[in-house]
PDB file of C-alpha atoms and ligand atoms in Angstrom:
ATOM      1  CA  UNK A   1      10.177  -9.621 -19.027  1.00  0.00           C
ATOM      2  CA  UNK A   2       7.991 -11.781 -16.812  1.00  0.00           C
ATOM      3  CA  UNK A   3       5.812 -10.198 -14.097  1.00  0.00           C
ATOM      4  CA  UNK A   4       8.311 -11.410 -11.486  1.00  0.00           C
ATOM      5  CA  UNK A   5      11.194  -9.807 -13.351  1.00  0.00           C
ATOM      6  CA  UNK A   6       9.218  -6.554 -13.555  1.00  0.00           C
ATOM      7  CA  UNK A   7       8.697  -6.653  -9.777  1.00  0.00           C
ATOM      8  CA  UNK A   8      12.404  -7.164  -9.215  1.00  0.00           C
ATOM      9  CA  UNK A   9      13.255  -4.360 -11.641  1.00  0.00           C
ATOM     10  CA  UNK A  10      10.965  -1.836  -9.884  1.00  0.00           C
ATOM     11  CA  UNK A  11      12.247  -2.955  -6.503  1.00  0.00           C
ATOM     12  CA  UNK A  12      15.819  -2.251  -7.586  1.00  0.00           C
ATOM     13  CA  UNK A  13      14.711   1.059  -9.162  1.00  0.00           C
ATOM     14  CA  UNK A  14      13.157   2.040  -5.825  1.00  0.00           C
ATOM     15  CA  UNK A  15      16.402   1.279  -3.992  1.00  0.00           C
ATOM     16  CA  UNK A  16      18.354   3.339  -6.557  1.00  0.00           C
ATOM     17  CA  UNK A  17      15.834   6.178  -6.123  1.00  0.00           C
ATOM     18  CA  UNK A  18      15.935   6.311  -2.318  1.00  0.00           C
ATOM     19  CA  UNK A  19      19.671   5.664  -1.885  1.00  0.00           C
ATOM     20  CA  UNK A  20      20.828   9.307  -2.320  1.00  0.00           C
ATOM     21  CA  UNK A  21      18.059  10.465   0.052  1.00  0.00           C
ATOM     22  CA  UNK A  22      19.158   8.281   2.957  1.00  0.00           C
ATOM     23  CA  UNK A  23      21.415   9.214   5.854  1.00  0.00           C
ATOM     24  CA  UNK A  24      22.663   7.217   8.840  1.00  0.00           C
ATOM     25  CA  UNK A  25      19.632   8.341  10.891  1.00  0.00           C
ATOM     26  CA  UNK A  26      17.003   7.766   8.168  1.00  0.00           C
ATOM     27  CA  UNK A  27      14.054   5.464   8.770  1.00  0.00           C
ATOM     28  CA  UNK A  28      12.449   3.749   5.781  1.00  0.00           C
ATOM     29  CA  UNK A  29       8.760   2.800   5.723  1.00  0.00           C
ATOM     30  CA  UNK A  30       8.193  -0.564   4.069  1.00  0.00           C
ATOM     31  CA  UNK A  31       4.977  -1.924   2.528  1.00  0.00           C
ATOM     32  CA  UNK A  32       3.509  -5.379   2.177  1.00  0.00           C
ATOM     33  CA  UNK A  33       3.040  -7.826  -0.700  1.00  0.00           C
ATOM     34  CA  UNK A  34       5.061  -9.626  -3.340  1.00  0.00           C
ATOM     35  CA  UNK A  35       6.477  -6.435  -4.890  1.00  0.00           C
ATOM     36  CA  UNK A  36       7.313  -5.031  -1.455  1.00  0.00           C
ATOM     37  CA  UNK A  37       9.064  -8.342  -0.699  1.00  0.00           C
ATOM     38  CA  UNK A  38      11.311  -7.819  -3.739  1.00  0.00           C
ATOM     39  CA  UNK A  39      12.009  -4.314  -2.408  1.00  0.00           C
ATOM     40  CA  UNK A  40      12.961  -5.669   1.030  1.00  0.00           C
ATOM     41  CA  UNK A  41      15.413  -8.099  -0.560  1.00  0.00           C
ATOM     42  CA  UNK A  42      16.999  -5.284  -2.593  1.00  0.00           C
ATOM     43  CA  UNK A  43      16.967  -2.923   0.422  1.00  0.00           C
ATOM     44  CA  UNK A  44      19.059  -5.417   2.389  1.00  0.00           C
ATOM     45  CA  UNK A  45      21.991  -4.660   0.073  1.00  0.00           C
ATOM     46  CA  UNK A  46      22.112  -1.047   1.348  1.00  0.00           C
ATOM     47  CA  UNK A  47      21.187  -1.671   4.992  1.00  0.00           C
ATOM     48  CA  UNK A  48      24.413   0.023   6.127  1.00  0.00           C
ATOM     49  CA  UNK A  49      23.147   3.338   4.673  1.00  0.00           C
ATOM     50  CA  UNK A  50      20.144   3.883   6.994  1.00  0.00           C
ATOM     51  CA  UNK A  51      19.200   3.389  10.620  1.00  0.00           C
ATOM     52  CA  UNK A  52      16.082   1.230  10.569  1.00  0.00           C
ATOM     53  CA  UNK A  53      12.739   0.469   8.965  1.00  0.00           C
ATOM     54  CA  UNK A  54       9.096   0.674  10.015  1.00  0.00           C
ATOM     55  CA  UNK A  55       6.969  -2.216   8.749  1.00  0.00           C
ATOM     56  CA  UNK A  56       3.364  -2.100   7.527  1.00  0.00           C
ATOM     57  CA  UNK A  57       2.656  -5.705   8.573  1.00  0.00           C
ATOM     58  CA  UNK A  58       3.940  -8.529  10.733  1.00  0.00           C
ATOM     59  CA  UNK A  59       5.039 -10.408   7.594  1.00  0.00           C
ATOM     60  CA  UNK A  60       7.094  -7.445   6.404  1.00  0.00           C
ATOM     61  CA  UNK A  61       8.642  -7.012   9.860  1.00  0.00           C
ATOM     62  CA  UNK A  62       9.710 -10.678   9.828  1.00  0.00           C
ATOM     63  CA  UNK A  63      11.254 -10.399   6.367  1.00  0.00           C
ATOM     64  CA  UNK A  64      13.131  -7.213   7.286  1.00  0.00           C
ATOM     65  CA  UNK A  65      14.480  -8.781  10.466  1.00  0.00           C
ATOM     66  CA  UNK A  66      15.472 -11.878   8.494  1.00  0.00           C
ATOM     67  CA  UNK A  67      17.782  -9.632   6.486  1.00  0.00           C
ATOM     68  CA  UNK A  68      19.238  -8.102   9.658  1.00  0.00           C
ATOM     69  CA  UNK A  69      17.403  -4.785   9.181  1.00  0.00           C
ATOM     70  CA  UNK A  70      16.295  -3.167  12.450  1.00  0.00           C
ATOM     71  CA  UNK A  71      12.536  -2.655  12.729  1.00  0.00           C
ATOM     72  CA  UNK A  72      11.185   0.210  14.825  1.00  0.00           C
ATOM     73  CA  UNK A  73       7.711   0.699  16.224  1.00  0.00           C
ATOM     74  CA  UNK A  74       6.097   3.662  14.437  1.00  0.00           C
ATOM     75  CA  UNK A  75       5.385   5.303  17.793  1.00  0.00           C
ATOM     76  CA  UNK A  76       9.102   5.750  18.407  1.00  0.00           C
ATOM     77  CA  UNK A  77       9.613   7.593  15.118  1.00  0.00           C
ATOM     78  CA  UNK A  78       8.818  11.226  14.250  1.00  0.00           C
ATOM     79  CA  UNK A  79       9.211  11.046  10.517  1.00  0.00           C
ATOM     80  CA  UNK A  80       9.971   8.566   7.773  1.00  0.00           C
ATOM     81  CA  UNK A  81      12.227   9.616   4.936  1.00  0.00           C
ATOM     82  CA  UNK A  82      10.242   7.564   2.460  1.00  0.00           C
ATOM     83  CA  UNK A  83       7.578   4.869   2.255  1.00  0.00           C
ATOM     84  CA  UNK A  84       7.849   2.223  -0.461  1.00  0.00           C
ATOM     85  CA  UNK A  85       4.945  -0.087  -1.224  1.00  0.00           C
ATOM     86  CA  UNK A  86       3.044  -1.830  -4.009  1.00  0.00           C
ATOM     87  CA  UNK A  87      -0.580  -1.363  -5.073  1.00  0.00           C
ATOM     88  CA  UNK A  88      -3.439  -3.289  -6.627  1.00  0.00           C
ATOM     89  CA  UNK A  89      -4.440  -0.441  -8.981  1.00  0.00           C
ATOM     90  CA  UNK A  90      -3.364   3.121  -9.703  1.00  0.00           C
ATOM     91  CA  UNK A  91      -4.978   5.857 -11.785  1.00  0.00           C
ATOM     92  CA  UNK A  92      -3.423   8.783 -13.732  1.00  0.00           C
ATOM     93  CA  UNK A  93      -3.572  11.020 -10.619  1.00  0.00           C
ATOM     94  CA  UNK A  94      -1.635   8.388  -8.627  1.00  0.00           C
ATOM     95  CA  UNK A  95      -4.632   7.504  -6.472  1.00  0.00           C
ATOM     96  CA  UNK A  96      -4.356   3.876  -5.421  1.00  0.00           C
ATOM     97  CA  UNK A  97      -6.390   0.851  -4.456  1.00  0.00           C
ATOM     98  CA  UNK A  98      -4.506  -1.222  -1.907  1.00  0.00           C
ATOM     99  CA  UNK A  99      -5.205  -4.010   0.546  1.00  0.00           C
ATOM    100  CA  UNK A 100      -5.159  -7.085  -1.659  1.00  0.00           C
ATOM    101  CA  UNK A 101      -2.855  -8.548   0.987  1.00  0.00           C
ATOM    102  CA  UNK A 102      -5.041  -7.217   3.800  1.00  0.00           C
ATOM    103  CA  UNK A 103      -2.467  -4.827   5.283  1.00  0.00           C
ATOM    104  CA  UNK A 104      -4.256  -1.629   4.204  1.00  0.00           C
ATOM    105  CA  UNK A 105      -4.711  -0.014   7.621  1.00  0.00           C
ATOM    106  CA  UNK A 106      -1.093  -0.203   8.719  1.00  0.00           C
ATOM    107  CA  UNK A 107      -0.008   0.700   5.185  1.00  0.00           C
ATOM    108  CA  UNK A 108      -2.132   3.840   5.293  1.00  0.00           C
ATOM    109  CA  UNK A 109      -0.803   4.797   8.711  1.00  0.00           C
ATOM    110  CA  UNK A 110       2.842   4.333   7.723  1.00  0.00           C
ATOM    111  CA  UNK A 111       2.293   6.189   4.428  1.00  0.00           C
ATOM    112  CA  UNK A 112       0.794   9.115   6.376  1.00  0.00           C
ATOM    113  CA  UNK A 113       4.027   9.585   8.333  1.00  0.00           C
ATOM    114  CA  UNK A 114       6.330   9.459   5.307  1.00  0.00           C
ATOM    115  CA  UNK A 115       7.763  12.522   3.576  1.00  0.00           C
ATOM    116  CA  UNK A 116       7.465  10.722   0.239  1.00  0.00           C
ATOM    117  CA  UNK A 117       5.444   7.718  -0.939  1.00  0.00           C
ATOM    118  CA  UNK A 118       7.086   5.734  -3.724  1.00  0.00           C
ATOM    119  CA  UNK A 119       4.741   3.138  -5.207  1.00  0.00           C
ATOM    120  CA  UNK A 120       6.230   0.165  -7.059  1.00  0.00           C
ATOM    121  CA  UNK A 121       4.061  -1.766  -9.515  1.00  0.00           C
ATOM    122  CA  UNK A 122       4.111  -3.739 -12.703  1.00  0.00           C
ATOM    123  CA  UNK A 123       2.129  -2.426 -15.658  1.00  0.00           C
ATOM    124  CA  UNK A 124      -0.878  -4.703 -14.959  1.00  0.00           C
ATOM    125  CA  UNK A 125      -1.820  -2.303 -12.112  1.00  0.00           C
ATOM    126  CA  UNK A 126      -2.346   0.751 -14.351  1.00  0.00           C
ATOM    127  CA  UNK A 127      -5.997   1.769 -14.941  1.00  0.00           C
ATOM    128  CA  UNK A 128      -7.886   4.853 -16.143  1.00  0.00           C
ATOM    129  CA  UNK A 129     -10.592   4.464 -13.505  1.00  0.00           C
ATOM    130  CA  UNK A 130     -10.169   2.674 -10.161  1.00  0.00           C
ATOM    131  CA  UNK A 131     -12.608  -0.077  -9.226  1.00  0.00           C
ATOM    132  CA  UNK A 132     -12.054  -3.154 -11.372  1.00  0.00           C
ATOM    133  CA  UNK A 133     -10.095  -4.579  -8.419  1.00  0.00           C
ATOM    134  CA  UNK A 134     -12.547  -5.139  -5.522  1.00  0.00           C
ATOM    135  CA  UNK A 135     -11.992  -2.477  -2.877  1.00  0.00           C
ATOM    136  CA  UNK A 136     -10.816  -3.945   0.470  1.00  0.00           C
ATOM    137  CA  UNK A 137     -12.446  -2.486   3.575  1.00  0.00           C
ATOM    138  CA  UNK A 138     -11.152  -3.430   7.039  1.00  0.00           C
ATOM    139  CA  UNK A 139     -13.993  -3.831   9.508  1.00  0.00           C
ATOM    140  CA  UNK A 140     -14.357  -4.449  13.257  1.00  0.00           C
ATOM    141  CA  UNK A 141     -15.664  -8.064  13.379  1.00  0.00           C
ATOM    142  CA  UNK A 142     -18.925  -7.300  15.249  1.00  0.00           C
ATOM    143  CA  UNK A 143     -19.802  -4.635  12.646  1.00  0.00           C
ATOM    144  CA  UNK A 144     -19.341  -6.883   9.598  1.00  0.00           C
ATOM    145  CA  UNK A 145     -23.030  -7.249   8.664  1.00  0.00           C
ATOM    146  CA  UNK A 146     -23.890  -3.644   9.494  1.00  0.00           C
ATOM    147  CA  UNK A 147     -21.049  -2.372   7.305  1.00  0.00           C
ATOM    148  CA  UNK A 148     -21.988  -4.802   4.518  1.00  0.00           C
ATOM    149  CA  UNK A 149     -25.558  -3.420   4.504  1.00  0.00           C
ATOM    150  CA  UNK A 150     -24.250   0.155   4.310  1.00  0.00           C
ATOM    151  CA  UNK A 151     -21.994  -0.818   1.393  1.00  0.00           C
ATOM    152  CA  UNK A 152     -24.933  -2.379  -0.470  1.00  0.00           C
ATOM    153  CA  UNK A 153     -26.829   0.924  -0.023  1.00  0.00           C
ATOM    154  CA  UNK A 154     -23.852   2.580  -1.755  1.00  0.00           C
ATOM    155  CA  UNK A 155     -24.368   0.170  -4.697  1.00  0.00           C
ATOM    156  CA  UNK A 156     -21.359  -1.955  -3.800  1.00  0.00           C
ATOM    157  CA  UNK A 157     -21.296  -5.736  -3.572  1.00  0.00           C
ATOM    158  CA  UNK A 158     -19.334  -6.675  -0.426  1.00  0.00           C
ATOM    159  CA  UNK A 159     -17.823 -10.133  -0.112  1.00  0.00           C
ATOM    160  CA  UNK A 160     -16.443 -11.264   3.238  1.00  0.00           C
ATOM    161  CA  UNK A 161     -12.831 -12.507   2.946  1.00  0.00           C
ATOM    162  CA  UNK A 162     -13.736 -15.527   5.043  1.00  0.00           C
ATOM    163  CA  UNK A 163     -11.044 -17.026   7.248  1.00  0.00           C
ATOM    164  CA  UNK A 164      -8.792 -13.994   6.894  1.00  0.00           C
ATOM    165  CA  UNK A 165      -7.888 -11.981  10.001  1.00  0.00           C
ATOM    166  CA  UNK A 166      -5.844  -8.782   9.707  1.00  0.00           C
ATOM    167  CA  UNK A 167      -2.796  -8.056  11.864  1.00  0.00           C
ATOM    168  CA  UNK A 168      -5.180  -5.844  13.877  1.00  0.00           C
ATOM    169  CA  UNK A 169      -7.601  -8.720  14.549  1.00  0.00           C
ATOM    170  CA  UNK A 170     -10.276  -7.470  12.153  1.00  0.00           C
ATOM    171  CA  UNK A 171     -11.987  -8.781   9.027  1.00  0.00           C
ATOM    172  CA  UNK A 172     -11.983  -7.621   5.411  1.00  0.00           C
ATOM    173  CA  UNK A 173     -14.902  -6.994   3.079  1.00  0.00           C
ATOM    174  CA  UNK A 174     -13.893  -6.897  -0.601  1.00  0.00           C
ATOM    175  CA  UNK A 175     -16.322  -4.580  -2.358  1.00  0.00           C
ATOM    176  CA  UNK A 176     -17.145  -5.232  -6.005  1.00  0.00           C
ATOM    177  CA  UNK A 177     -18.965  -2.968  -8.465  1.00  0.00           C
ATOM    178  CA  UNK A 178     -18.226   0.378  -6.804  1.00  0.00           C
ATOM    179  CA  UNK A 179     -18.178   3.289  -9.212  1.00  0.00           C
ATOM    180  CA  UNK A 180     -15.087   5.200  -8.131  1.00  0.00           C
ATOM    181  CA  UNK A 181     -15.532   8.511  -9.939  1.00  0.00           C
ATOM    182  CA  UNK A 182     -14.307  10.666  -7.043  1.00  0.00           C
ATOM    183  CA  UNK A 183     -11.764   8.584  -5.071  1.00  0.00           C
ATOM    184  CA  UNK A 184     -11.122  11.219  -2.365  1.00  0.00           C
ATOM    185  CA  UNK A 185     -14.827  11.655  -1.670  1.00  0.00           C
ATOM    186  CA  UNK A 186     -15.507   7.921  -1.615  1.00  0.00           C
ATOM    187  CA  UNK A 187     -12.524   7.316   0.671  1.00  0.00           C
ATOM    188  CA  UNK A 188     -14.001   9.761   3.192  1.00  0.00           C
ATOM    189  CA  UNK A 189     -17.560   8.389   2.844  1.00  0.00           C
ATOM    190  CA  UNK A 190     -16.455   4.805   3.436  1.00  0.00           C
ATOM    191  CA  UNK A 191     -14.427   5.796   6.483  1.00  0.00           C
ATOM    192  CA  UNK A 192     -17.570   7.411   7.898  1.00  0.00           C
ATOM    193  CA  UNK A 193     -19.459   4.117   8.111  1.00  0.00           C
ATOM    194  CA  UNK A 194     -19.533   3.074  11.754  1.00  0.00           C
ATOM    195  CA  UNK A 195     -17.432  -0.064  12.172  1.00  0.00           C
ATOM    196  CA  UNK A 196     -15.071   0.628   9.279  1.00  0.00           C
ATOM    197  CA  UNK A 197     -11.440   0.824  10.376  1.00  0.00           C
ATOM    198  CA  UNK A 198     -10.191   2.008   7.026  1.00  0.00           C
ATOM    199  CA  UNK A 199     -10.606   1.355   3.328  1.00  0.00           C
ATOM    200  CA  UNK A 200      -8.147   0.575   0.559  1.00  0.00           C
ATOM    201  CA  UNK A 201      -8.531   3.838  -1.332  1.00  0.00           C
ATOM    202  CA  UNK A 202      -5.321   5.829  -1.062  1.00  0.00           C
ATOM    203  CA  UNK A 203      -6.506   9.086  -2.608  1.00  0.00           C
ATOM    204  CA  UNK A 204      -6.274  11.688   0.148  1.00  0.00           C
ATOM    205  CA  UNK A 205      -2.673  10.543   0.509  1.00  0.00           C
ATOM    206  CA  UNK A 206      -1.859   8.921  -2.815  1.00  0.00           C
ATOM    207  CA  UNK A 207       1.566   8.093  -4.180  1.00  0.00           C
ATOM    208  CA  UNK A 208       4.043  10.887  -4.922  1.00  0.00           C
ATOM    209  CA  UNK A 209       5.851   8.799  -7.474  1.00  0.00           C
ATOM    210  CA  UNK A 210       5.158   5.540  -9.280  1.00  0.00           C
ATOM    211  CA  UNK A 211       7.876   3.265 -10.564  1.00  0.00           C
ATOM    212  CA  UNK A 212       6.182   0.977 -13.072  1.00  0.00           C
ATOM    213  CA  UNK A 213       7.780  -2.130 -14.535  1.00  0.00           C
ATOM    214  CA  UNK A 214       7.010  -2.627 -18.238  1.00  0.00           C
ATOM    215  CA  UNK A 215       8.297  -4.917 -20.972  1.00  0.00           C
ATOM    216  CA  UNK A 216      10.659  -2.112 -22.007  1.00  0.00           C
ATOM    217  CA  UNK A 217      11.981  -1.295 -18.529  1.00  0.00           C
ATOM    218  CA  UNK A 218      11.008   0.856 -15.552  1.00  0.00           C
ATOM    219  CA  UNK A 219       8.921   3.993 -16.158  1.00  0.00           C
ATOM    220  CA  UNK A 220       8.707   6.858 -13.643  1.00  0.00           C
ATOM    221  CA  UNK A 221       5.279   8.470 -13.332  1.00  0.00           C
ATOM    222  CA  UNK A 222       4.353  11.674 -11.497  1.00  0.00           C
ATOM    223  CA  UNK A 223       1.213  13.801 -11.415  1.00  0.00           C
TER     224      UNK A 223
HETATM  225  C1  5RP B   1      -1.162  -5.366   0.595  1.00  0.00           C
HETATM  226  C2  5RP B   1      -1.145  -4.404  -0.536  1.00  0.00           C
HETATM  227  C3  5RP B   1      -0.196  -4.694  -1.652  1.00  0.00           C
HETATM  228  O1  5RP B   1       0.616  -3.571  -1.834  1.00  0.00           O
HETATM  229  C4  5RP B   1      -0.970  -4.955  -2.908  1.00  0.00           C
HETATM  230  O2  5RP B   1      -1.892  -5.989  -2.660  1.00  0.00           O
HETATM  231  C5  5RP B   1      -0.050  -5.327  -4.060  1.00  0.00           C
HETATM  232  O3  5RP B   1       0.544  -6.551  -3.802  1.00  0.00           O
HETATM  233  P1  5RP B   1       1.518  -7.255  -4.826  1.00  0.00           P
HETATM  234  O4  5RP B   1       2.769  -6.445  -4.860  1.00  0.00           O
HETATM  235  O5  5RP B   1       1.719  -8.629  -4.259  1.00  0.00           O
HETATM  236  O6  5RP B   1       0.829  -7.292  -6.169  1.00  0.00           O
HETATM  237  O7  5RP B   1      -1.832  -3.433  -0.568  1.00  0.00           O
HETATM  238  O8  5RP B   1      -2.146  -5.026   1.535  1.00  0.00           O
END
């Protein structure tokens, strides 16, 4: 199976997984990225089974609408049945690094409202220890240098994703060389730096379930 085929297989597996959980008034949270795009395309086939979706980015909202799926503002929703999204890395405890596509803040907010977080990945995202993928940190533009200095003090090597602006109008620092031994602790520490909007560690609210595409088929992982 190619990587693309794995993405399509996990996307379909996610649709099969959520289908029995959906009712006519269910709202589905939808992530961002190439794997999430495969999920959106598969989700369109069952759009008659749920009410609407909440999107974690403008790009996702556009793709959902393109399929005729209603998109609600998160503020008009009390609860999401499920949130489905990809990841850049995941560890054995289902902690994640996300934000390769720069949508980390909205992804974290939507995930926080969901009853269940189903993460869809191909096997290249599986690691023992998080941190080989540079950790994205969303930063208020005027705080970019101040946050970068704080990250260097934490032994990280921040690189400004130049030219990239998030859906919230902010910038991203990709942080290399961080030793992520305690993901929950580091997630909290990074969020405490003045000027940080959020960071791409999803440890305090990690995934509940991972559907991983492999050469042999889709594996289901829980912790
Ligand atoms: C976007 C994300 C994506 O979920 C992550 O980058 C994985 O993307 P892809 O499915 O394209 O590999 O966090 O902000």
